[in-house]
Coordinates of C-alpha atoms and ligand atoms in Angstrom, one line a residue:
X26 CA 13.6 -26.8 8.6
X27 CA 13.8 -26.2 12.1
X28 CA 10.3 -27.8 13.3
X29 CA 10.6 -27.0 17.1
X30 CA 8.2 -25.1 19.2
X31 CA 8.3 -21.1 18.6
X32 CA 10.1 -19.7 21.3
X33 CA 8.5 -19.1 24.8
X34 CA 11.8 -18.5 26.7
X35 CA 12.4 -14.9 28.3
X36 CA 14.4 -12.6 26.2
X37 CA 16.5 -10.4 28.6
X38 CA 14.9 -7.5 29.8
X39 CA 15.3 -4.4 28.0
X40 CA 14.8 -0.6 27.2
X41 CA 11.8 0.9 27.8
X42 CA 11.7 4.6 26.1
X43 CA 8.2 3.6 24.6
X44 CA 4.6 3.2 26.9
X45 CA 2.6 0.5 25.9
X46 CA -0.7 -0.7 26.2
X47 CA -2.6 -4.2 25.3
X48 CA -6.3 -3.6 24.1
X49 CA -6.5 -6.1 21.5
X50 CA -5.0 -8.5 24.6
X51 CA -8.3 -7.9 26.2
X52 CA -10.4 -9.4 23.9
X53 CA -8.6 -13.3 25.3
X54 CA -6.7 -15.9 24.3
X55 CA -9.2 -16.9 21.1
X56 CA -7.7 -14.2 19.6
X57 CA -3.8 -14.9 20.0
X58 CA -1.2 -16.8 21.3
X59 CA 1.3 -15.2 23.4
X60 CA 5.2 -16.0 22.2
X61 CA 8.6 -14.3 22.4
X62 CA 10.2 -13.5 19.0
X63 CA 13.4 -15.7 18.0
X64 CA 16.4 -14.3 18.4
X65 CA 18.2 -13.4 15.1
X66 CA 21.9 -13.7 15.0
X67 CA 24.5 -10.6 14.5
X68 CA 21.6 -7.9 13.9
X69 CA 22.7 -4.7 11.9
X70 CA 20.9 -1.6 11.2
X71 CA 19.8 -1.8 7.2
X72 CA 17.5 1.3 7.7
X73 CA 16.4 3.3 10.5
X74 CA 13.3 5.7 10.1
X75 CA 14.1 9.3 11.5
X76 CA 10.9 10.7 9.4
X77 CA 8.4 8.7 10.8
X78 CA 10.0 8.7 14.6
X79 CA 9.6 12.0 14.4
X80 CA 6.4 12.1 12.9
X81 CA 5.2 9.5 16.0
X82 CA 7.2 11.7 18.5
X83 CA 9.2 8.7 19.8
X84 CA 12.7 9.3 20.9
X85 CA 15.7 9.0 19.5
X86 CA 16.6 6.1 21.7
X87 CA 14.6 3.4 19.8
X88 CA 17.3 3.5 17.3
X89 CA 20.4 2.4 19.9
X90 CA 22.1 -0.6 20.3
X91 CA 19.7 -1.9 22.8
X92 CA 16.5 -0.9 20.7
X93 CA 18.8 -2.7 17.5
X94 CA 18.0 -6.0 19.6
X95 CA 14.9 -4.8 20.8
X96 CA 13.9 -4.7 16.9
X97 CA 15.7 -7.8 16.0
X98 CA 13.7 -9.3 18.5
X99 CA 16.5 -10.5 20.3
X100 CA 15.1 -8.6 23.2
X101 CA 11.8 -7.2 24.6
X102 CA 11.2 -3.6 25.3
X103 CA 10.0 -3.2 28.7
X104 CA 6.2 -3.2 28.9
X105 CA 5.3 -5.1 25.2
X106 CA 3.7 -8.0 25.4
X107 CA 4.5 -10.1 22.4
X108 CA 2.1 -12.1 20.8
X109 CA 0.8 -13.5 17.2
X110 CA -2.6 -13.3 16.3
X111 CA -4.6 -15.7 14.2
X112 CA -6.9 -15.2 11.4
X113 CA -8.2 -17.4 8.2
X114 CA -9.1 -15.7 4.5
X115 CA -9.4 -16.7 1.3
X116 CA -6.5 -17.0 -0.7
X117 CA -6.8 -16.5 -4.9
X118 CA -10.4 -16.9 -4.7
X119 CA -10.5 -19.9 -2.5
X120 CA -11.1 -20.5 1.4
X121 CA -7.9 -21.3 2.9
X122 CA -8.9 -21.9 6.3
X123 CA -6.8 -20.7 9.0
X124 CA -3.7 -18.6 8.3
X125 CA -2.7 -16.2 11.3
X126 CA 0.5 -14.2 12.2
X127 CA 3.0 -16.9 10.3
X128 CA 6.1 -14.6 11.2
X129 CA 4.4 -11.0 12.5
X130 CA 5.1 -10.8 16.2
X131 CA 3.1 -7.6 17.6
X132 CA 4.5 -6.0 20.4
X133 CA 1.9 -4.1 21.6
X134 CA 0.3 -0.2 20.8
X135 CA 2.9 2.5 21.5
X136 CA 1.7 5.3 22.6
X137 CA 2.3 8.0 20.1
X138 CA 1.6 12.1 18.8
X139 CA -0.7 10.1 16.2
X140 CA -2.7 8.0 19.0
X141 CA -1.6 4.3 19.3
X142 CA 0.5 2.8 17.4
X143 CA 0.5 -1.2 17.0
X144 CA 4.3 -2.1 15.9
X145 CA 4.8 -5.5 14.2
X146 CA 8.1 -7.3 14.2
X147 CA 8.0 -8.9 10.9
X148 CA 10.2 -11.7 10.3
X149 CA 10.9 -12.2 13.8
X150 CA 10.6 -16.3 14.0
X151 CA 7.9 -19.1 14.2
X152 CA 4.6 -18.7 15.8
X153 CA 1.7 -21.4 15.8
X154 CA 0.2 -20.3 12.7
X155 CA 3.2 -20.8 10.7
X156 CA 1.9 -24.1 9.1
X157 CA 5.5 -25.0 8.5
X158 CA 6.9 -22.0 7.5
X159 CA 10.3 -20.7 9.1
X160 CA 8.8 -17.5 10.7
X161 CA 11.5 -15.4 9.0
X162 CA 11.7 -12.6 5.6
X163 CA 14.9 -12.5 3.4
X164 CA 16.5 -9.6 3.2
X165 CA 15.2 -9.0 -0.8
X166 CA 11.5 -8.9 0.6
X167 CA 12.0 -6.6 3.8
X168 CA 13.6 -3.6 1.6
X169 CA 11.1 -3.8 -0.6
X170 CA 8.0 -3.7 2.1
X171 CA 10.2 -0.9 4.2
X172 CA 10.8 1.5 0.8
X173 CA 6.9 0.7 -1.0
X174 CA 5.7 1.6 3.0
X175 CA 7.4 4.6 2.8
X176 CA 6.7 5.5 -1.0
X177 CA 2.7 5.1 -0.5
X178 CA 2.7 7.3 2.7
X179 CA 5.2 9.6 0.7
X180 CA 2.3 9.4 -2.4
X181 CA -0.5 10.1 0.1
X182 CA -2.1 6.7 0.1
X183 CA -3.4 5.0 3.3
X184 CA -0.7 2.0 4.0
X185 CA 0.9 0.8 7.4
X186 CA 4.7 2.2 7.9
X187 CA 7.7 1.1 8.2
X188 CA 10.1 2.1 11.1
X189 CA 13.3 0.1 10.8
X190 CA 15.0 -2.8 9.0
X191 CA 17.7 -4.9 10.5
X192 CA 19.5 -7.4 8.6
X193 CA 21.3 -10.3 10.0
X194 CA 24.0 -12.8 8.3
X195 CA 21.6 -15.6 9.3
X196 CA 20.2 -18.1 6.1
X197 CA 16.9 -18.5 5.2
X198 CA 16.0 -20.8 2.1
X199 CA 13.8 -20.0 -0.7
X200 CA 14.7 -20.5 -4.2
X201 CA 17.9 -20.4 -3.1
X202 CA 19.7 -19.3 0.3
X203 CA 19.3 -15.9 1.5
X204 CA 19.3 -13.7 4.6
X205 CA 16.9 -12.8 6.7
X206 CA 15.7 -9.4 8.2
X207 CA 13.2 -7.8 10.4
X208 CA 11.1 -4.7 9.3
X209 CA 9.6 -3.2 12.2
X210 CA 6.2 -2.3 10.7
X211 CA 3.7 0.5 12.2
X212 CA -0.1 0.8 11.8
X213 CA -2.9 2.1 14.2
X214 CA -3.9 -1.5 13.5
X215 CA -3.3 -4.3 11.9
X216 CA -6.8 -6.1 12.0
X217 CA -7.2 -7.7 8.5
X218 CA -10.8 -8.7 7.1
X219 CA -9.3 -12.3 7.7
X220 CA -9.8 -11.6 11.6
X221 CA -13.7 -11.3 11.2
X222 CA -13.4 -14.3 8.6
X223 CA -11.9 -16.4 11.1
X224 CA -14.5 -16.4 13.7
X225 CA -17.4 -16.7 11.3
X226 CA -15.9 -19.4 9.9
X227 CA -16.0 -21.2 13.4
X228 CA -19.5 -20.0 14.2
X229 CA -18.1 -17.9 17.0
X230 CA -20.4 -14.9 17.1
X231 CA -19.8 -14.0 20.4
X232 CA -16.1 -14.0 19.2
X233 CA -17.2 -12.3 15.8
X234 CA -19.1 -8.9 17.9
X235 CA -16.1 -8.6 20.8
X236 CA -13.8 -8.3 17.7
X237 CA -16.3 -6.0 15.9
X238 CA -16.9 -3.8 18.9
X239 CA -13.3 -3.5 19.8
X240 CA -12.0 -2.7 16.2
X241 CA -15.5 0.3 16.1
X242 CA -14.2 1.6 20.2
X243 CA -10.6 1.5 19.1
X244 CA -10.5 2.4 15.7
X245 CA -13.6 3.1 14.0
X246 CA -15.6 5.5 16.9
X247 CA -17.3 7.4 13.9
X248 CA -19.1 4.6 13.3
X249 CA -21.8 5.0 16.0
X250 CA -22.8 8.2 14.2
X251 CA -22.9 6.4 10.5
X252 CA -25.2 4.2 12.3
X253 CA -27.7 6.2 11.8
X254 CA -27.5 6.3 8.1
X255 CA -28.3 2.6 8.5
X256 CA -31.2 2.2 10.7
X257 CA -29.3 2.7 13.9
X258 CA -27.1 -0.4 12.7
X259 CA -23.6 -0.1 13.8
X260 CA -22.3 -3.0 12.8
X261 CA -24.3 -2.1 9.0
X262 CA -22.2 1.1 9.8
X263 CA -18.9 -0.7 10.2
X264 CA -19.2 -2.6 6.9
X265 CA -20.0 1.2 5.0
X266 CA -17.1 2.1 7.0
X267 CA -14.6 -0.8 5.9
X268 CA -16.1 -0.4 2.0
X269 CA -15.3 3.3 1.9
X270 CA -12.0 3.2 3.1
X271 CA -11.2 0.4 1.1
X272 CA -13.2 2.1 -2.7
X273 CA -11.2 5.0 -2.0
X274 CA -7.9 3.4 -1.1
X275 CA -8.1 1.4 -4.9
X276 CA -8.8 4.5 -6.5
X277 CA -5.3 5.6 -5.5
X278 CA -3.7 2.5 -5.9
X279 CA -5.4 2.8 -9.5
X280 CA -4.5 6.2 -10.4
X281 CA -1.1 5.7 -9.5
X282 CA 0.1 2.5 -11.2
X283 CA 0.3 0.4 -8.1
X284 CA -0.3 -3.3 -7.9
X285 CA -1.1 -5.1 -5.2
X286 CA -0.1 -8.3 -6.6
X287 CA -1.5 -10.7 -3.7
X288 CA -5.3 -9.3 -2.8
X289 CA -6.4 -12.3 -0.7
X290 CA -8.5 -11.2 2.0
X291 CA -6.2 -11.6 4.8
X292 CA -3.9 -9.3 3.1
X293 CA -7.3 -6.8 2.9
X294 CA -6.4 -4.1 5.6
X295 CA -9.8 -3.4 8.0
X296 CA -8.8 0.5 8.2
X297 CA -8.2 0.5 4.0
X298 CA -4.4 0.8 4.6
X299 CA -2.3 -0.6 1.9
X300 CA -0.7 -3.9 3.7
X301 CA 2.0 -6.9 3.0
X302 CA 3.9 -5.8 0.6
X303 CA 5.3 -9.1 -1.9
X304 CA 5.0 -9.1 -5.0
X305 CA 3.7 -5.7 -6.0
X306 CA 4.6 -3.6 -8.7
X307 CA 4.5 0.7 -9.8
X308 CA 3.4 0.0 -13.5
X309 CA 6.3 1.0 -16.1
X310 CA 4.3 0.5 -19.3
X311 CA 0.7 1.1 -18.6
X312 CA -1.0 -2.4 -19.4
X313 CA -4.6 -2.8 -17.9
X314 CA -3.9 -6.5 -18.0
X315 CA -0.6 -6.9 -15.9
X316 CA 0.3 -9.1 -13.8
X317 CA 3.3 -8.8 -11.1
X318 CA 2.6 -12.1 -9.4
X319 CA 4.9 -14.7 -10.8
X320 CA 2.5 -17.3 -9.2
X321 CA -1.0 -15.4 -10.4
X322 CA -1.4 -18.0 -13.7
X323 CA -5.2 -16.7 -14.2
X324 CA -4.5 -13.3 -13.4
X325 CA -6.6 -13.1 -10.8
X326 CA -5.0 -9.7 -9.1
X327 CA -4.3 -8.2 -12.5
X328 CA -3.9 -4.5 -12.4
X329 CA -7.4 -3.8 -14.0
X330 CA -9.0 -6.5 -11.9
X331 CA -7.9 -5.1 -8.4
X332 CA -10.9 -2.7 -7.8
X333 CA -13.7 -5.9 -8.7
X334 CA -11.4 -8.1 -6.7
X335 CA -11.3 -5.5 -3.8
X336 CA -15.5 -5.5 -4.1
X337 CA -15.5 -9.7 -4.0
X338 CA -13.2 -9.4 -0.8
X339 CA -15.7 -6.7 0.7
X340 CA -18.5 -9.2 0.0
X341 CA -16.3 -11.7 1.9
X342 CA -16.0 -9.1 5.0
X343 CA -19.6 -8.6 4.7
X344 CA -20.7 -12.4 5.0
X345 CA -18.4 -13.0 7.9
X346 CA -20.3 -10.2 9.9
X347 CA -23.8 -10.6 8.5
X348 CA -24.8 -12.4 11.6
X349 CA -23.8 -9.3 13.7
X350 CA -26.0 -6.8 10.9
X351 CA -28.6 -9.4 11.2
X352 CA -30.6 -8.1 8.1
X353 CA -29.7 -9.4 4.9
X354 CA -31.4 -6.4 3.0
X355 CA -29.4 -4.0 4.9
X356 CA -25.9 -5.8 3.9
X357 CA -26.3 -6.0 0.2
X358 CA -27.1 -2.3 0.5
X359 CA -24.2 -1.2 2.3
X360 CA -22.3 -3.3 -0.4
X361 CA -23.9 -1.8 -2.9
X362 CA -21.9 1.5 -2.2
X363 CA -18.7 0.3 -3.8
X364 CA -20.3 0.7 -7.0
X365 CA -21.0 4.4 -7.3
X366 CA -18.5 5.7 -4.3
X367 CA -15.1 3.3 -6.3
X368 CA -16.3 4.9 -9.6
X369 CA -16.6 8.1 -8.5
X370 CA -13.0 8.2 -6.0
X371 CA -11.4 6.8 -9.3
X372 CA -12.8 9.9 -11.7
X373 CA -11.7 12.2 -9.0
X374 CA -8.7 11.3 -9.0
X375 CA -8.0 11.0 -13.0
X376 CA -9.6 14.3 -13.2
X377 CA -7.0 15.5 -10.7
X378 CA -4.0 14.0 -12.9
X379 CA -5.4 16.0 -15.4
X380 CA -5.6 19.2 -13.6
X381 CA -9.3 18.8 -13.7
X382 CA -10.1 18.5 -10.3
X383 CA -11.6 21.2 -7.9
X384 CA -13.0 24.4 -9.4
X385 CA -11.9 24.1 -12.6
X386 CA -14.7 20.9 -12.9
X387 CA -18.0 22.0 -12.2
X388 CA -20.3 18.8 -11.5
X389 CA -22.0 18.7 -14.6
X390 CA -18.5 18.4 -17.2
X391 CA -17.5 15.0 -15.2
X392 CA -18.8 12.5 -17.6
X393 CA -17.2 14.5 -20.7
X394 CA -13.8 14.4 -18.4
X395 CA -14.1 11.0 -17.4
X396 CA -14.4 10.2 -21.4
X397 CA -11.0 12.3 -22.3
X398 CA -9.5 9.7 -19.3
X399 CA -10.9 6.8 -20.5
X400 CA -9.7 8.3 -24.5
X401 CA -6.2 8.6 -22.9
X402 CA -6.1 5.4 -21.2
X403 CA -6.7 3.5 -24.2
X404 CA -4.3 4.9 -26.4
X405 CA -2.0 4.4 -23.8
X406 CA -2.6 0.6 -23.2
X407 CA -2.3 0.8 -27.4
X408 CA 1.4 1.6 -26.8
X409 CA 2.0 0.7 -23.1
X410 CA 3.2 4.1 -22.9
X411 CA 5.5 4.3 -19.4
X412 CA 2.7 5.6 -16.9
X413 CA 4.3 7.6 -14.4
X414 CA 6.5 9.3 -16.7
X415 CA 3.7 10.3 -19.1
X416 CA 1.5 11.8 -16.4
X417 CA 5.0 13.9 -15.2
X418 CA 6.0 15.1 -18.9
X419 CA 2.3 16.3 -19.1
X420 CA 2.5 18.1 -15.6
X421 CA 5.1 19.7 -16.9
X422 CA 4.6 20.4 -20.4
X423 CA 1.5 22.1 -19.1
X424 CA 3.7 24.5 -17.0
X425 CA 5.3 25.1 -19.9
X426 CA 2.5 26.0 -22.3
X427 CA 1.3 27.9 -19.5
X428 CA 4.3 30.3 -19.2
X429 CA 4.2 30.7 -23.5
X430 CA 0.7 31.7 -23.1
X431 CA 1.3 34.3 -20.7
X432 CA 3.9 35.7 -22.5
X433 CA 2.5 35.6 -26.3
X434 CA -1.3 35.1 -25.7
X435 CA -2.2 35.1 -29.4
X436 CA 0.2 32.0 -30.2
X437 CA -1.6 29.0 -31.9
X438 CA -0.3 26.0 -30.3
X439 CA 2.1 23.7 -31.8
X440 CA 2.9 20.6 -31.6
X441 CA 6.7 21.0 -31.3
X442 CA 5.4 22.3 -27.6
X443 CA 4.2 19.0 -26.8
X444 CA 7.6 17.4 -27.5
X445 CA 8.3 16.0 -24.4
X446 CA 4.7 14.3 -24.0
X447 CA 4.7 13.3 -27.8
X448 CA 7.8 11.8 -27.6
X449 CA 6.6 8.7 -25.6
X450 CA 3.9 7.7 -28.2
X451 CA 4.1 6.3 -31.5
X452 CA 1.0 7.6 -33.0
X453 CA 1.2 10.9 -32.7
X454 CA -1.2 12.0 -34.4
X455 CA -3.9 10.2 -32.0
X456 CA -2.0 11.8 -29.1
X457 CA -2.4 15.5 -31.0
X458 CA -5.9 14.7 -31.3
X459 CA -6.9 14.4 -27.6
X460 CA -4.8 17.1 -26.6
X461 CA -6.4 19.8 -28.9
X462 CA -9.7 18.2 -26.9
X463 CA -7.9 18.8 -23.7
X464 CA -6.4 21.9 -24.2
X465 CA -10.0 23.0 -25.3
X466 CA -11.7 21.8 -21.9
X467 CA -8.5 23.1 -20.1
X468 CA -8.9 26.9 -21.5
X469 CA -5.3 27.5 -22.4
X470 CA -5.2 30.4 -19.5
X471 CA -5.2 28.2 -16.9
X472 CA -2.1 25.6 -18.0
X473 CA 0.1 27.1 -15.5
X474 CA -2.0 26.7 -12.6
X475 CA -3.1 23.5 -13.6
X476 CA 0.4 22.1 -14.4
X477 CA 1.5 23.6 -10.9
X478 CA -1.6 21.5 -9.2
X479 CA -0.6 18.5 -11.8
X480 CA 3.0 18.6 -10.6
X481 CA 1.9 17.8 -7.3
X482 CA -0.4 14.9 -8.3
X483 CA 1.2 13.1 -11.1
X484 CA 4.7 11.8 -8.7
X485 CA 8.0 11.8 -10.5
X486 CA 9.4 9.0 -8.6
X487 CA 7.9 5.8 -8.2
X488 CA 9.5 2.4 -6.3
X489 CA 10.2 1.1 -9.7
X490 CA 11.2 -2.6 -9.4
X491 CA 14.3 -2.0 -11.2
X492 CA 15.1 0.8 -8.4
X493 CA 14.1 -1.6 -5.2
X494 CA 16.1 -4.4 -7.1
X495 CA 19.1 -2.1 -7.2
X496 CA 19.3 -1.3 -3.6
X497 CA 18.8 -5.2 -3.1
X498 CA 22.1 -6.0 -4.6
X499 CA 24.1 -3.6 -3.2
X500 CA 22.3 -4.7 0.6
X501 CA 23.2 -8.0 -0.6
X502 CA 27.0 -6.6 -0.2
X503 CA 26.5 -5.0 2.6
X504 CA 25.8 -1.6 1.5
X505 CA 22.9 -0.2 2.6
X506 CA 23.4 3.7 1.1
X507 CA 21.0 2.5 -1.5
X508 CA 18.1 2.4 0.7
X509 CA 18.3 5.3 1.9
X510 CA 18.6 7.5 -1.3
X511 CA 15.7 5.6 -2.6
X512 CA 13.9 6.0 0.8
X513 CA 14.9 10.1 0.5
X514 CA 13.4 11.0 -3.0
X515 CA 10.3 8.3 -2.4
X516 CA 8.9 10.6 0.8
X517 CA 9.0 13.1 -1.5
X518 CA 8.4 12.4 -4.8
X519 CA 6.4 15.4 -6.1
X520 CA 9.6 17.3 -5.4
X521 CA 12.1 17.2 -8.3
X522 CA 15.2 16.0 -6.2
X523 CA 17.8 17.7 -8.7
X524 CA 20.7 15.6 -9.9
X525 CA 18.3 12.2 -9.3
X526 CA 16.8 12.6 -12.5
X527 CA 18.0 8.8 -13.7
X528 CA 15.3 7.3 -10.5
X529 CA 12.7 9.0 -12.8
X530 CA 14.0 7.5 -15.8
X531 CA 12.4 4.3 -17.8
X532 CA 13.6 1.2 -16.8
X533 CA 16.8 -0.1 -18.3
X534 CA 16.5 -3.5 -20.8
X535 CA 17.6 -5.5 -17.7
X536 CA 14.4 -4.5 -15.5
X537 CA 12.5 -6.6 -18.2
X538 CA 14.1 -9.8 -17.1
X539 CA 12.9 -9.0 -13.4
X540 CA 11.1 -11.7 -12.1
X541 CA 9.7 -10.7 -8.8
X542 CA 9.3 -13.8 -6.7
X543 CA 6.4 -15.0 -4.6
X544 CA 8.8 -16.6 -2.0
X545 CA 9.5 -13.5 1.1
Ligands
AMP7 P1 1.3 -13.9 2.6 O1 1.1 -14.6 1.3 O2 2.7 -13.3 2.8 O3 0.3 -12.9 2.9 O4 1.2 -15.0 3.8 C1 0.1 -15.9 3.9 C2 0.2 -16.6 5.2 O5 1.4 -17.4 5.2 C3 0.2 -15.8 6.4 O6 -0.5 -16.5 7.4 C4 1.7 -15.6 6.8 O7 1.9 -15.3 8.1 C5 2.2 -17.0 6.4 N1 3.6 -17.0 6.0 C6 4.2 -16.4 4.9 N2 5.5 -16.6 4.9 C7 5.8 -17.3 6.0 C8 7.0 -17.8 6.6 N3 8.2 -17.7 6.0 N4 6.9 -18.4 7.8 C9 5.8 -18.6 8.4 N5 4.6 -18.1 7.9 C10 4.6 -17.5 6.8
MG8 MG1 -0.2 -11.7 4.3

């Protein structure tokens, strides 16, 4: 392993399509070390992100040549500032002291049609916080954070983007040798609750409030009005803020399938974005108790366990800034919050996969809802019936049975209807049983607009890991065609994207031998 200093040597000047500026520079040097990124041989577009360069109004010029190095990090755009940033967390449970920006080089906050945008060069070499680690992401890794970036966004749920991947022939060991690549990643910000841990874990408070003020003036303003929901505390306000964001953002994750698979708290996003991808998983067979980290022996960041884990990590966030809230009382308070507003985001949005949501559920009919989920859920676990493709059969079925009932209103309803949902269970006549309850709270007259509300709830396409591992091999041989017809139906994927009906399929027998590594 190379073991020399990171880089500090001028890269050549370079384009400059992009204005920049530094706030999270003013807060000093405490906070960061300015570097260079290392230049990464023979760079080659793997994926470039017209959607989202749009969407950010940039022009088309970040994806030329000279932007390709600029990306790479084999140059600097003209006006960033490149630094890494450091930071300290607990890792599976345990302090871990300090960690930092191992192989994230931030360039800066690019102006954008969405406000500033902070853009991250991931992969692009060593920094001082790499505690022996090469600075750089294989290949295998860097597809799979670009695509699941993309796919949250696509899903609606809160995550940092993903704006290009360039691949190089250069090695990099793990297991075995690879090759590396850079994702260029894109967030408003990419303040972690690790930040805050970092400083209270070195008794810095005047540290601890510059960080906390800049993170409320740059990206939490609306917390000076919450303030007053907390005895004029803003810093009381911030921690609501953080726990809200973050209740609501594990609801999703939730009703969708997704695992984190690493939920330390320097992975824990401070604006609830979903953030480092590794070893995270979409659910095929719905199993409360999975686990998609190879290296999780105890299970730690089991699906089920994410929204209690997500709560331990908040109470992390919230002892790092209790000096600033200065009022014990007041902290456990704000905490407590997770426990009725996570509850409630996560009925909301079962109710929604059931067509429930909105004014079909008046107030009063939740608990009796959130009983027909919890009914459901369990006979799926029974079977570990494949999740996303059971909530998508029942989207659609209901369609269906809503267009019958419009035309022959009198039919009783038969099972044979049901087929496609039916199909995927075992006991059947369990599955009949809550859907004669469902259909009953549903009121078979409104299947059709609930199925059409379903359908664009309840995704069809998921980054399945046999899917990402797919467009893994073929970038492996230099085809990257893969990525981007995953990276097409996955920014859509309520839509049904005729003729890519096998992406929605169930996995094939090989995607049970998928081990997906740790080691990025
Ligand atoms: P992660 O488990 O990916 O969230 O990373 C935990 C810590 O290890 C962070 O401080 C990362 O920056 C750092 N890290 C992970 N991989 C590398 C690498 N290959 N080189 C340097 N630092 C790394
Ligand atoms: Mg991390």
């Amino acid at each position: 392993m190379d073991l020399s200093p990171p880089n500090t040597a001028a890269t050549a000047a370079e384009p400059s399509v992009l204005e920049w500026t530094h706030r999270f520079k003013a807060l000093g040097p405490r906070f960061f070390t300015a570097l260079h990124p290392t230049p990464l041989a023979a760079p080659r577009w793997a994926a470039k992100n017209e959607v989202l360069r749009a969407e950010l109004a940039w022009p088309d010029e970040v994806f030329d040549d000279e932007h390709l190095h600029a990306l790479a990090g084999n140059a600097l755009m003209r006006g960033s500032e490149p630094m890494a940033t450091v930071y300290s967390g607990h890792q599976f449970g345990q302090w871990a002291g300090q960690l930092g920006d191992g192989r994230a080089i931030w360039l800066g906050e690019a102006a954008s049609a969405q406000g500033p945008q902070e853009i991250q060069l991931k992969g692009a070499g060593r920094t001082p916080y790499s505690r022996g680690g090469d600075g750089r992401a294989v290949l295998r890794s860097s597809i799979r954070e670009y695509l699941c970036s993309e796919a949250m966004h696509g899903l609606g749920i809160p995550t940092t983007r993903a704006l290009s991947l360039v691949a190089s022939p250069e090695p990099v060991r793990r297991e075995e040798i690879e090759t590396a690549a850079v994702v260029a990643r894109v967030a408003p910000s990419f303040l972690r609750f690790g930040h805050f841990e970092h400083f209270s874990a070195q008794g810095d408070t005047e540290s601890l409030r510059a960080l906390a003020d800049h993170a409320i003036a740059h990206h939490l303003p609306q917390c000076h009005e919450r303030a007053a929901l907390w005895q004029g505390n803003v810093y009381a306000a911030l921690l609501d803020e953080v726990q809200e964001r973050t209740a609501k953002l594990l609801a999703q994750w939730q009703a969708v399938g997704f695992c984190h698979g690493v939920m330390n708290t320097d992975n824990m996003s401070l604006l609830g974005l979903t953030l480092d991808y590794g070893p995270f998983q979409f659910m095929d067979g719905f199993n409360p108790g999975h686990i998609c980290n190879h290296s999780d022996h105890q299970g730690r960041y089991a699906y089920g366990r994410q929204p209690n884990v997500a709560y331990w990590n908040l109470y992390c966030l919230a002892q790092s800034i209790a000096p600033l809230i200065d009022d014990q009382d007041l902290t456990l308070a704000v905490l407590e919050g997770y426990k009725t507003l996570f509850p409630q985001a996560l009925g909301d949005a079962m109710r929604a996969k059931l067509g429930l949501a909105g004014a079909l559920a008046p107030e009063s009919e939740r608990e009796g809802d959130w009983k027909l989920v919890e009914d459901l859920m369990q006979l799926m676990a029974t079977e570990q019936v494949d999740f996303t493709l059971f909530w998508r059969q029942l989207s659609q079925a209901m369609v269906q049975q809503g267009k019958a009932h419009t035309q022959q209103p009198e039919t009783p309803m038969d099972l044979a209807h049901w087929a496609t949902v039916t199909d995927l269970v075992l006991d059947r006549p369990a599955l009949w049983a809550w859907l004669e309850r469902y259909s009953a709270r549903a009121g078979r007259e409104n299947f059709a607009a609930m199925g059409v509300q379903m359908l664009r709830t309840n995704p069809k396409f998921v980054l399945r890991n046999h899917l990402a591992e797919t467009a893994i091999r073929q970038a492996k041989l230099g085809d990257f065609s893969e990525i981007e017809t995953l990276h097409n139906l996955l920014k859509s994927p309520f839509d049904e994207h005729p003729g890519f009906e096998a992406y929605a399929d169930l996995p094939p027998d090989w995607a049970n031998q998928l081990e997906i590594s740790c080691s990025s």
